[in-house]
Amino acid sequence: MLIRNATLPDGRSGQHLLVREGRFAAIGPEVQGAEHEPVLDADGWLLSPPFVDAHFHMDATLSYGLPRVNQSGTLLEGIALWGELKPLLTREALVERALQYCDWAVAKGLLAIRSHVDVCDPRLLAVEALLEVRERVKPYLDLQLVAFPQDGVLRAPHAMVQLERALDMGVDVVGGIPHFERTMADGAESVRLLCELAARRGLRVDMHCDESDDPLSRHVESLAFHTQRLGLQGRVTGSHLTSMHSMDNYYVSKLLPLMAEARLHAVANPLINITLQGRHDSYPKRRGMTRVPELLAAGVNVAFGHDCVMDPWYSLGAGDMLEVAQMGLHVAQMTAQAQMRACFDAVTVNAARVLGLESYGLEVGCRADAVLLQARSPVEAIRLRATRLAVLRGGEVIARSAPATASLRLPGRPEQVDWCLQR
Ligand code: FE2
């Protein structure tokens, strides 16, 4: 097929993209398709590689209100609530909710998700369910799973054994939660053990790390250290890292180069961080998100994740990575032109780097996955949370949405006014 007249995220307009055997075969203003070949007319709108969510919890998604609502809206009540829900879970319900969320994701042009899956339930029901979901969605969505010991790999009985069982079953990435272990020392020990496990098995690492307001939480330092020591550079992610917002500035000036040296990836989760952190503060009240512009300036790859949608921790969300980018932009005050553009990268190319996705992007040879947005640029896409006019997987259109329009009948104005964003 031929995609005609697209604007690309780098600003090039009037581009035609030829797809052969599910991959981009040629891109440029002169490219032509064969006669009678199917054509998707992009009509000048923005064609982007699909959205990628670098941090999600698909085992909990769409469970809002089960078995009860989080009354305080806090992280700790959310964790307690998840503990109440876990024994009530069934594999069928987990699969059904996850598949429903994947449908939402595809409709929003979100075609790759890294999801943590809790391994602390001795039945490993959620692991079984999400492994099934990973296979079922494979034709249209890349689902990468992280073995996540929600209750602490050292704190919860048998958690390490269960985490290893989950990896044996086919879970892709080693997770952790050092700040939730009983002591700072146990947290550091958990980072060591989990990084060594990943190195032994040749796997990537993605830890919930320093997800607190504690300025003295130092687990990301351990994560960078063991990444270097074990030769895991470029394969390890620190997720949340919220304590960095409160750390001493001198200490951070030492930490950032260590993170860059270890080629750590950082994932901020703006919707969740802004609502769950700073909850013990009166005023001034901290924003609770990690230091995104400073991490980027230090050369660290930073992505944004959705983290939660309608679950014990967050009652909102719709699988819309443009909402995530928009919140990240606001919380980090990233309003310079280049910074707004960087927020779009945080939910596309940077997130793809976190997952280690191969053949991602609008380049010749890459799989022809893309989203056509009713916007003229990445910044406008964020501003409007633009309509996903079409979503493509391997060159096939797998979702379409009608353009956003409105018909206005205004007092004192006899004619009907049709609003539609003009190119
Ligand atoms: Fe998370």
XYZ file of C-alpha atoms in Angstrom, residues 13-405:
393
model
C 5.623 17.469 4.648
C 4.305 15.977 1.411
C 5.883 12.612 2.151
C 4.695 9.365 0.565
C 5.455 6.056 2.276
C 5.463 2.796 0.364
C 4.736 -0.395 2.318
C 5.906 -3.802 1.112
C 5.408 -7.018 3.095
C 4.463 -5.081 6.181
C 7.534 -2.822 6.206
C 8.346 0.627 4.925
C 10.062 0.120 1.559
C 10.523 3.752 0.487
C 9.806 7.191 1.944
C 9.978 10.532 0.156
C 8.119 13.120 -1.891
C 8.779 11.269 -5.160
C 7.756 7.788 -4.013
C 4.946 6.160 -5.998
C 2.933 3.008 -5.610
C 1.984 0.488 -8.258
C -1.240 0.920 -10.186
C -4.395 -0.256 -8.335
C -2.408 -0.380 -5.115
C -4.419 0.584 -2.013
C -3.790 4.183 -0.972
C -4.244 5.829 2.410
C -4.511 9.573 1.853
C -2.972 11.270 4.906
C -4.160 14.603 3.508
C -1.198 16.426 5.045
C -1.841 15.276 8.630
C 0.888 14.128 11.001
C 2.022 10.518 10.644
C 3.936 9.322 13.695
C 5.361 6.010 14.786
C 2.841 4.512 17.229
C 2.695 5.486 20.870
C 4.621 3.306 23.311
C 3.797 3.038 27.017
C 7.016 2.330 28.950
C 5.302 1.639 32.272
C 1.906 0.087 32.954
C 0.098 -2.355 35.273
C -2.169 -4.436 33.081
C -3.017 -6.941 35.821
C -4.811 -4.208 37.774
C -6.292 -2.177 34.939
C -10.051 -1.593 34.678
C -10.586 -3.033 38.178
C -11.697 0.306 39.633
C -14.148 -0.213 42.511
C -13.139 -3.864 43.085
C -13.594 -4.882 45.845
C -14.078 -1.276 47.002
C -12.997 2.234 46.073
C -9.703 3.721 47.351
C -11.182 6.208 49.851
C -8.038 8.231 50.543
C -6.673 8.081 47.010
C -3.181 7.409 48.369
C -0.447 5.055 47.154
C -0.423 3.046 50.383
C -4.202 2.512 50.446
C -3.905 1.534 46.781
C -1.313 -1.138 47.634
C -3.496 -2.374 50.521
C -6.548 -2.445 48.257
C -4.655 -4.427 45.615
C -3.769 -6.902 48.416
C -7.508 -7.290 49.150
C -8.341 -7.772 45.480
C -5.579 -10.306 44.672
C -7.204 -13.363 46.322
C -10.456 -12.573 44.488
C -8.919 -12.450 41.014
C -9.751 -15.015 38.385
C -7.730 -15.708 35.290
C -10.765 -15.175 33.057
C -11.524 -11.741 34.491
C -7.862 -10.696 34.276
C -7.683 -11.728 30.627
C -10.965 -10.042 29.786
C -9.996 -6.720 31.373
C -6.521 -6.737 29.816
C -7.896 -7.497 26.355
C -10.424 -4.704 26.748
C -7.649 -2.299 27.692
C -5.606 -3.397 24.661
C -8.592 -2.528 22.457
C -8.652 0.961 24.009
C -4.910 1.224 23.444
C -5.081 0.279 19.771
C -7.865 2.804 19.193
C -5.526 5.448 20.635
C -2.556 4.416 18.480
C -0.755 2.761 21.403
C 0.819 -0.399 19.963
C 3.536 -1.322 22.481
C 3.204 -1.573 26.263
C 5.623 -2.630 28.986
C 3.442 -3.943 31.795
C 4.560 -4.938 35.260
C 2.825 -8.062 36.563
C 2.655 -8.791 40.274
C 4.381 -12.080 41.162
C 3.529 -12.071 44.897
C 0.283 -14.036 44.514
C 1.403 -17.677 45.067
C -0.997 -18.812 42.345
C 0.748 -16.542 39.787
C -2.672 -16.125 38.205
C -1.892 -12.677 36.836
C 1.323 -13.987 35.253
C -0.558 -16.819 33.553
C -3.280 -14.434 32.405
C -0.948 -11.782 30.978
C 1.225 -14.377 29.226
C -1.967 -15.535 27.515
C -2.865 -11.931 26.679
C 0.649 -11.295 25.305
C 0.119 -14.133 22.804
C -3.420 -13.145 21.894
C -2.580 -9.503 21.159
C 0.713 -10.257 19.374
C -0.709 -9.660 15.878
C -1.571 -6.070 16.771
C 0.232 -5.000 19.980
C 3.654 -5.682 21.518
C 3.185 -6.502 25.195
C 6.358 -6.812 27.262
C 6.027 -8.170 30.816
C 8.044 -7.313 33.926
C 8.116 -9.690 36.928
C 7.149 -7.245 39.657
C 7.317 -8.228 43.351
C 4.771 -5.667 44.550
C 5.142 -6.617 48.223
C 8.973 -6.585 48.168
C 11.193 -9.402 46.925
C 12.821 -9.729 50.378
C 9.888 -8.521 52.471
C 7.262 -10.922 51.100
C 7.692 -14.632 51.820
C 8.764 -16.697 48.785
C 8.690 -13.655 46.486
C 12.105 -14.390 44.948
C 11.116 -17.986 44.200
C 7.890 -16.811 42.589
C 9.683 -14.127 40.618
C 12.035 -16.761 39.206
C 9.054 -19.016 38.423
C 7.481 -16.137 36.498
C 10.689 -15.707 34.489
C 10.740 -19.462 33.817
C 7.182 -19.148 32.502
C 8.318 -16.541 29.967
C 8.076 -13.122 31.622
C 10.522 -10.827 29.810
C 12.035 -8.399 32.339
C 13.190 -8.448 36.008
C 11.346 -5.979 38.263
C 11.777 -4.786 41.831
C 10.600 -2.288 44.446
C 13.587 -1.491 46.703
C 11.950 1.426 48.557
C 9.208 -0.926 49.779
C 11.624 -3.393 51.430
C 11.829 -3.208 55.239
C 15.068 -1.220 55.440
C 17.263 0.874 53.192
C 19.851 -1.906 53.444
C 17.328 -4.539 52.332
C 16.345 -2.266 49.459
C 19.965 -2.035 48.301
C 20.364 -5.801 48.700
C 17.252 -6.402 46.590
C 18.729 -4.255 43.812
C 21.943 -6.299 43.913
C 20.154 -9.665 43.872
C 17.738 -8.704 41.102
C 20.421 -7.186 38.857
C 22.538 -10.315 39.300
C 19.536 -12.465 38.432
C 18.969 -10.426 35.263
C 22.649 -10.648 34.307
C 22.619 -14.446 34.784
C 19.538 -14.820 32.614
C 20.455 -12.184 30.011
C 17.335 -10.129 30.766
C 16.524 -6.450 31.061
C 15.721 -4.806 34.407
C 12.963 -2.321 35.229
C 12.515 -1.412 38.883
C 10.014 0.772 40.637
C 12.738 2.803 42.268
C 12.553 5.496 44.944
C 8.822 5.998 44.393
C 8.437 8.189 47.455
C 8.932 11.762 48.645
C 11.902 10.689 50.780
C 14.869 12.882 49.793
C 17.235 10.278 51.284
C 15.985 7.334 49.236
C 19.093 6.301 47.325
C 18.210 3.137 45.420
C 18.735 4.621 41.984
C 22.381 5.067 42.949
C 22.589 1.308 43.703
C 20.780 0.564 40.447
C 23.340 2.587 38.459
C 26.208 0.957 40.363
C 25.110 -2.645 39.771
C 24.230 -1.859 36.145
C 27.848 -0.803 35.610
C 29.326 -3.620 37.679
C 27.406 -6.318 35.803
C 27.769 -4.866 32.309
C 24.036 -4.205 31.955
C 24.453 -0.721 30.469
C 21.496 0.334 28.316
C 19.329 -2.546 29.571
C 18.188 -1.171 32.934
C 15.345 1.220 33.727
C 14.565 3.155 36.876
C 10.817 3.759 37.004
C 9.180 6.637 38.879
C 12.357 7.952 40.634
C 10.109 10.475 42.377
C 12.382 10.965 45.380
C 14.754 12.791 42.994
C 12.386 15.784 43.089
C 13.271 16.243 46.767
C 16.919 15.199 46.831
C 19.645 17.596 47.780
C 20.844 19.440 44.659
C 24.511 18.720 45.331
C 23.813 15.007 45.606
C 21.833 15.074 42.336
C 24.751 16.792 40.590
C 26.770 13.664 41.386
C 23.947 11.207 40.680
C 22.975 12.370 37.172
C 26.381 11.613 35.589
C 26.397 8.195 37.295
C 23.003 7.419 35.745
C 24.171 8.621 32.324
C 27.395 6.594 32.602
C 25.355 3.434 33.324
C 23.041 4.332 30.407
C 20.043 3.925 32.703
C 16.642 4.682 31.235
C 14.294 6.752 33.381
C 10.509 6.513 33.273
C 8.330 9.191 34.824
C 4.615 8.583 35.246
C 3.210 12.111 35.336
C -0.504 11.371 35.888
C 0.224 9.123 38.826
C 3.205 10.993 40.280
C 1.321 14.297 40.428
C -1.611 12.652 42.223
C 0.150 10.196 44.576
C 3.311 12.030 45.644
C 3.483 14.977 48.023
C 0.467 13.646 49.929
C 2.049 14.274 53.326
C 2.827 17.883 52.420
C 0.714 20.837 53.418
C 2.011 23.914 51.559
C 4.287 24.426 49.762
C 3.283 21.121 48.169
C 5.752 19.206 46.010
C 4.838 18.211 42.445
C 6.182 14.710 42.933
C 7.634 13.963 39.498
C 11.296 13.210 38.885
C 13.648 15.795 37.329
C 12.795 15.203 33.673
C 14.539 18.183 31.981
C 17.662 17.690 34.064
C 17.805 13.958 33.275
C 17.418 14.715 29.562
C 20.123 17.382 29.738
C 22.441 14.840 31.388
C 21.948 12.496 28.442
C 19.592 10.029 30.146
C 16.847 8.536 27.979
C 13.544 9.582 29.589
C 10.151 8.135 28.718
C 6.688 8.772 30.162
C 4.404 5.940 31.246
C 0.672 5.772 31.929
C 1.217 3.481 34.952
C -2.465 3.060 35.850
C -5.899 3.258 34.259
C -8.981 2.775 36.440
C -7.378 0.647 39.130
C -6.771 0.777 42.928
C -4.322 3.672 42.496
C -5.970 5.811 39.836
C -9.641 6.056 38.916
C -9.120 7.933 35.643
C -7.247 7.410 32.363
C -8.128 6.137 28.900
C -4.953 4.712 27.359
C -4.204 8.085 25.785
C -0.433 8.687 25.711
C -1.036 12.256 24.519
C -2.780 12.917 27.839
C 0.296 11.495 29.573
C 2.626 13.707 27.498
C 0.483 16.746 28.174
C 0.551 16.176 31.934
C 4.316 15.536 31.884
C 4.849 18.778 29.994
C 2.853 20.734 32.571
C 4.274 19.131 35.698
C 7.874 19.551 34.501
C 7.172 23.061 33.139
C 8.607 21.917 29.809
C 7.089 24.755 27.787
C 10.080 25.692 25.577
C 9.478 24.559 21.973
C 12.208 21.899 22.074
C 10.985 20.670 25.452
C 7.384 20.289 24.245
C 8.721 18.319 21.316
C 10.738 16.180 23.779
C 7.488 15.303 25.577
C 6.196 13.769 22.328
C 9.410 11.729 22.073
C 8.856 10.562 25.666
C 5.732 8.653 24.562
C 7.122 7.463 21.215
C 10.824 6.973 20.351
C 12.258 7.262 23.882
C 9.742 4.754 25.209
C 10.557 2.400 22.313
C 14.215 2.595 23.421
C 13.223 1.599 26.974
C 11.494 -1.517 25.645
C 14.347 -2.219 23.225
C 11.874 -2.418 20.329
C 13.520 -3.429 17.104
C 12.300 -2.123 13.749
C 10.355 0.716 15.377
C 10.119 4.046 13.576
C 9.311 5.703 10.274
C 12.430 4.488 8.479
C 12.910 2.233 5.481
C 13.052 -1.356 6.763
C 11.021 -0.695 9.903
C 7.707 -2.454 10.437
C 4.959 -0.279 8.979
C 3.332 0.614 12.305
C 2.080 4.177 12.557
C -0.638 6.483 13.795
C -2.177 9.249 11.684
C -3.021 12.198 13.902
C -5.378 15.076 13.207
C -2.624 17.583 13.924
C 0.056 19.420 12.019
C 2.966 18.821 14.405
C 3.870 16.834 17.527
C 3.298 19.885 19.733
C -0.138 20.439 18.220
C -0.893 16.743 18.747
C -0.208 17.214 22.459
C -2.172 20.469 22.641
C -5.270 18.957 21.052
C -4.793 15.374 22.236
C -5.356 14.866 18.556
C -7.825 12.411 17.064
C -6.225 9.200 15.818
C -7.561 9.237 12.253
C -5.959 5.876 11.440
C -3.759 3.335 13.192
C -1.571 0.995 11.140
C 0.087 -2.278 12.083
C 2.364 -3.852 9.487
C 0.788 -1.624 6.853
C -2.798 -2.705 7.677
C -5.262 -0.126 8.977
C -6.468 -1.642 12.260
C -8.343 1.347 13.722
C -9.973 4.489 12.439
C -11.625 7.454 14.131
C -13.766 10.164 12.560
C -12.117 13.608 12.449
C -13.026 15.915 15.328
C -15.552 18.444 14.052
